[in-house]
Tab-separated table of C-alpha atoms in Angstrom:
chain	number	residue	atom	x	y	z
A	239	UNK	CA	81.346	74.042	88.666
A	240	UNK	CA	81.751	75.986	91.528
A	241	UNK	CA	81.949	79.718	91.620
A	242	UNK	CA	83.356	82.437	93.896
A	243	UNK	CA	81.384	85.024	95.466
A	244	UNK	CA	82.529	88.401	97.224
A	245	UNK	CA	81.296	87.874	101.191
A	246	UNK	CA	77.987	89.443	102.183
A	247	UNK	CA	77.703	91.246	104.922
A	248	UNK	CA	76.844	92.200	107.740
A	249	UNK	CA	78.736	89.725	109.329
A	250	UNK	CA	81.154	89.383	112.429
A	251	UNK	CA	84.078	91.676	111.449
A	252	UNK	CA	86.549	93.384	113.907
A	253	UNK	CA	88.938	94.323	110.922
A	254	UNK	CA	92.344	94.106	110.513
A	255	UNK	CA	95.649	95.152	112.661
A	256	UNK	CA	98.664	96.967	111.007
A	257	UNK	CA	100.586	94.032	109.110
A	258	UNK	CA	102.921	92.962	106.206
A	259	UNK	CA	101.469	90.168	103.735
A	260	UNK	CA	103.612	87.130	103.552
A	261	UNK	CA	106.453	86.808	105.862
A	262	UNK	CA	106.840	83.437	106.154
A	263	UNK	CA	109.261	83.981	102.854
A	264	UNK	CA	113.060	84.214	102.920
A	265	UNK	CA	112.511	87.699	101.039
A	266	UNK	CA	108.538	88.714	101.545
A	267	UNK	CA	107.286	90.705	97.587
A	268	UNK	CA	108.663	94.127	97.835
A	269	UNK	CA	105.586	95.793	96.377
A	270	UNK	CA	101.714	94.882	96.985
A	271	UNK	CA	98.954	95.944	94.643
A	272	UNK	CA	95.214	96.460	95.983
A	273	UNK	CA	92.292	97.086	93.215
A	274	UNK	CA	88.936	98.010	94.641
A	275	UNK	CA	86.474	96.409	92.165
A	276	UNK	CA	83.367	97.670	94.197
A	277	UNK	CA	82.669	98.431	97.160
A	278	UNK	CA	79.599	99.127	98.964
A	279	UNK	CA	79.987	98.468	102.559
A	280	UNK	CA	79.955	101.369	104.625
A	281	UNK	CA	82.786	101.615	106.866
A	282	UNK	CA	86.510	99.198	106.330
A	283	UNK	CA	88.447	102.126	106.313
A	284	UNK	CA	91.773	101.309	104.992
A	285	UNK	CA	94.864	102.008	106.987
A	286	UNK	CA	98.474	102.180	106.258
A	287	UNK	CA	101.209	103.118	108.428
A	288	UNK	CA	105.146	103.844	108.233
A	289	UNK	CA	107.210	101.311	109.544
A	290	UNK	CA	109.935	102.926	109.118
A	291	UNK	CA	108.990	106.213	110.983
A	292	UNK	CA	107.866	103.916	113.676
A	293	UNK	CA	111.070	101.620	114.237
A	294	UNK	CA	112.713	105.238	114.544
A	295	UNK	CA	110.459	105.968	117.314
A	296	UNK	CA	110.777	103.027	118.997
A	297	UNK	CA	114.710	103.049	119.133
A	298	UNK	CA	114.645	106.395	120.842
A	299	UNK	CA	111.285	105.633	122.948
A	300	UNK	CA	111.129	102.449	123.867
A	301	UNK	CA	114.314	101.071	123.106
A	302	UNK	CA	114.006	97.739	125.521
A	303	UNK	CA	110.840	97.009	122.700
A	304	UNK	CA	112.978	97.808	119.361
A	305	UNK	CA	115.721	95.937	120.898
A	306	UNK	CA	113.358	92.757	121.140
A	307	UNK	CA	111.418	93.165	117.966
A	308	UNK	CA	114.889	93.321	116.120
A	309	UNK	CA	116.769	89.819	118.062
A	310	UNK	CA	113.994	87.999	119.351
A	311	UNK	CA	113.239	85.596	116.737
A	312	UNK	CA	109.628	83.809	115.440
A	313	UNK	CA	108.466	80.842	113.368
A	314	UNK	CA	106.290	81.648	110.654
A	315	UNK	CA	104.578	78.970	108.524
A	316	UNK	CA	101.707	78.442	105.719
A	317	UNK	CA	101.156	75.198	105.067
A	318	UNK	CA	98.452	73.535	102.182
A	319	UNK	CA	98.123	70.170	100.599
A	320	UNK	CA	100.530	71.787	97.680
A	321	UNK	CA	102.513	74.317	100.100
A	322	UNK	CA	104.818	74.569	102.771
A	323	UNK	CA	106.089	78.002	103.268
A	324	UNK	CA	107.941	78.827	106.506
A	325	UNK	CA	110.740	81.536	107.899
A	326	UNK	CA	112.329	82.061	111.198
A	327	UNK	CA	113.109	85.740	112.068
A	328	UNK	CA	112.533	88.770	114.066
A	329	UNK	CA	109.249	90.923	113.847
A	330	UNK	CA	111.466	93.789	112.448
A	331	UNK	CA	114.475	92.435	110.769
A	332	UNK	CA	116.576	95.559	110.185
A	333	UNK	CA	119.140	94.072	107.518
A	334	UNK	CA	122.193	95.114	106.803
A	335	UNK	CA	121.190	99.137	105.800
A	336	UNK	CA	121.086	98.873	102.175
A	337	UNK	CA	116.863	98.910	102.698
A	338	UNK	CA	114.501	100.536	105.171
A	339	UNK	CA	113.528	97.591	107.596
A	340	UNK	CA	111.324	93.815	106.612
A	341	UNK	CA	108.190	93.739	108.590
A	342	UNK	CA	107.449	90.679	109.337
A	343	UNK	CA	104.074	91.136	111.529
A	344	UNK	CA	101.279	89.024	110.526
A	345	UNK	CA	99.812	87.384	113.683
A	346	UNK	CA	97.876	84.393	111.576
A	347	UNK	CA	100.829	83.224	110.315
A	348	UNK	CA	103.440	84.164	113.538
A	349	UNK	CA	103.359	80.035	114.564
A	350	UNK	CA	105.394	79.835	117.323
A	351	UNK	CA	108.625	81.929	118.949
A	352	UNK	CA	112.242	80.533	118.559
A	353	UNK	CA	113.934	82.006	121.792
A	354	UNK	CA	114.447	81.117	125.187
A	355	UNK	CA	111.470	80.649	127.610
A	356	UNK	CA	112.652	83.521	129.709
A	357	UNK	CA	112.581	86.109	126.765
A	358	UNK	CA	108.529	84.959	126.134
A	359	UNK	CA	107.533	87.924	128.449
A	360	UNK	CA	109.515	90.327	126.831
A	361	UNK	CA	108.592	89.555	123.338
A	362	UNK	CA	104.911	89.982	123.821
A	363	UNK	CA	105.045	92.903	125.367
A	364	UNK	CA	107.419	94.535	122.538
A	365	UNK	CA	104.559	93.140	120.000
A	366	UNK	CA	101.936	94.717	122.415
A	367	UNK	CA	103.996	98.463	122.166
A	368	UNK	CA	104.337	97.824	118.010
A	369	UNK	CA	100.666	97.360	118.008
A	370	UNK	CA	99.604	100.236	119.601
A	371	UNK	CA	102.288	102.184	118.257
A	372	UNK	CA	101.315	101.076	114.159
A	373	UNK	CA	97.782	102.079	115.206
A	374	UNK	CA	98.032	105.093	116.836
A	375	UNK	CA	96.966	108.534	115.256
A	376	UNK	CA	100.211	109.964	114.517
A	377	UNK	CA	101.896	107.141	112.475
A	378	UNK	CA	98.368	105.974	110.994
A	379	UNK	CA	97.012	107.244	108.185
A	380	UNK	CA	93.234	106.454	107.132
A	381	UNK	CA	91.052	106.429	103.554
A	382	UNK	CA	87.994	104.442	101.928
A	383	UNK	CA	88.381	102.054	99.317
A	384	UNK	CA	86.087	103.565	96.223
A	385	UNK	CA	85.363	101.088	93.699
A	386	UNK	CA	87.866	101.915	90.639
A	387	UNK	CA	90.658	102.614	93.344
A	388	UNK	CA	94.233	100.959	92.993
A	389	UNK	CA	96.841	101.744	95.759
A	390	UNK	CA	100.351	100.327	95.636
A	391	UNK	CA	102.610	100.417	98.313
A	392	UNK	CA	106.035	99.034	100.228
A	393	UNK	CA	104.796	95.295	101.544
A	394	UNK	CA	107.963	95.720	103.397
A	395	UNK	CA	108.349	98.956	104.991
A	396	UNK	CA	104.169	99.964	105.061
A	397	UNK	CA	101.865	97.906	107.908
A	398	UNK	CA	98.620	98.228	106.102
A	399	UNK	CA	95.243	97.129	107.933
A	400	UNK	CA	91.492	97.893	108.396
A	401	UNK	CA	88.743	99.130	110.153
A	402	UNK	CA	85.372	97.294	110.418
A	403	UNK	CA	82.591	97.544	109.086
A	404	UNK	CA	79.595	98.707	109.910
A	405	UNK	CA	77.040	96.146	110.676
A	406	UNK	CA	73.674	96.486	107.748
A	407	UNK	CA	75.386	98.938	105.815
A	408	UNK	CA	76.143	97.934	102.342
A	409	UNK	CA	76.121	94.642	101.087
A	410	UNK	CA	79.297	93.686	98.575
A	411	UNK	CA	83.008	94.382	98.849
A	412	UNK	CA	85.583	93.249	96.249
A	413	UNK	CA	89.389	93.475	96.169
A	414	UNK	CA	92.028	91.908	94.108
A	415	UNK	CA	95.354	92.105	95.287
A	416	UNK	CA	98.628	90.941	93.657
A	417	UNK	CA	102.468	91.207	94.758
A	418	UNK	CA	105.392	92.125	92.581
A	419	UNK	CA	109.063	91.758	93.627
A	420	UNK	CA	111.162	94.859	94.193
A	421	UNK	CA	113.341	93.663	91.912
A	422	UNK	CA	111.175	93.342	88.816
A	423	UNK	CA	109.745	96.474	89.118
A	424	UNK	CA	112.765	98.685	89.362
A	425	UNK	CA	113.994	96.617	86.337
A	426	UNK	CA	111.264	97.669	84.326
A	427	UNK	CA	111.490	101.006	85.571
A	428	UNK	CA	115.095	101.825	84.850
A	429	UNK	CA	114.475	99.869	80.946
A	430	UNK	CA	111.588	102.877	80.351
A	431	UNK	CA	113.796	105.707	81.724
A	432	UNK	CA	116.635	104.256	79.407
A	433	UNK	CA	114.373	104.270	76.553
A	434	UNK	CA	112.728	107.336	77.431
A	435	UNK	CA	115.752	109.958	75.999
A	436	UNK	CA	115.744	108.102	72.600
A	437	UNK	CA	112.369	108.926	72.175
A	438	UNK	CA	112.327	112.522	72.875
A	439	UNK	CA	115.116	112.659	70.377
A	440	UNK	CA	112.957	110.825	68.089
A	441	UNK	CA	109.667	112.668	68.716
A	442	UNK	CA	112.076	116.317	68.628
A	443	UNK	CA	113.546	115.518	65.894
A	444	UNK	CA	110.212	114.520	63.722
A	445	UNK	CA	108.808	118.065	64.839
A	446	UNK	CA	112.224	119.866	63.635
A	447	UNK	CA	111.285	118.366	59.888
């Protein structure tokens, strides 16, 4: 029986660019959930930055970018011997209003674009200006994993990436991540505000007596 084991390092690491987890769904989860289990690498800053705040400054900045990261459409795809996930869209798909923007901006699953050859140039270089926009120091914000840490954020609206790590410096890193649909969540949350009233009542009530 074969076992798992968290990678050792040092080894080659460059880190990770600003991205969204999964868009090669029709709908990518609405909510992602990182646990730090331990971490002793020094370095892999986390980062996280607002997509929304930066498709606002890209319509009134670079508006020839926004305007091809919102039509220009991609291919993405994740394929297995038991899977076969794929999407075609835009790298910001900006919906119909009711929600802040999709982000779908995952370059190791972005398989091919689905546009005309002579909008290629164009739709690099808007990917070129979202990338150095997402990781710039006014939309990014930075912080260390600690083990016992659990963020949760927007998969959606928040590109989340990191730094590397430094080379000899610690030895173990763990995370366990999950996804939960929008959905779901504000399901559950609107059953435990509904319940909530009854039992202040209740627990008022008992205190009365």
């Amino acid at each position: 029986m074969s076992t798992s084991r968290p990678p050792r390092w040092p080894i080659r690491d460059s880190g990770w660019a600003p991205h969204t987890d999964l868009p090669t769904r029709e709908v990518p989860p609405g909510l992602q959930m990182l646990h730090c289990v331990e971490n002793s690498v020094e370095g892999g800053w986390s980062t996280m930055a607002d997509g929304l705040a930066i498709a606002d400054h890209l319509r009134a900045h670079e508006p020839d970018a926004f305007e091809a990261l919102t039509t220009l459409e991609w291919v993405f795809f994740n394929r297995s011997p038991d899977h076969d996930h794929r999407w075609q869209g835009p790298i910001i798909d900006t919906g119909d209003g009711r929600i802040p923007h999709t982000y779908r901006a995952f370059h190791p699953v972005r398989a091919f674009p689905a546009m005309a050859a002579h909008d290629l140039d164009r739709a690099y270089a808007a990917m070129r200006v979202l990338s150095s926009t997402a990781s710039s120091d006014r939309f990014q914000m930075r912080y260390p994993f600690r083990s016992g840490d659990i963020v949760v954020f927007d998969n959606r609206r928040v590109l989340h990436g990191r730094d590397a790590f430094e080379p000899h410096a610690g030895t173990r890193r763990r995370l366990i991540g999950t996804y939960i649909d929008a959905d779901e969540f504000y399901s559950r949350l609107r059953v435990l505000l509904r319940r909530r009233p009854a039992a202040s009542r209740t627990g008022q009530a008992g205190a009365e007596s």
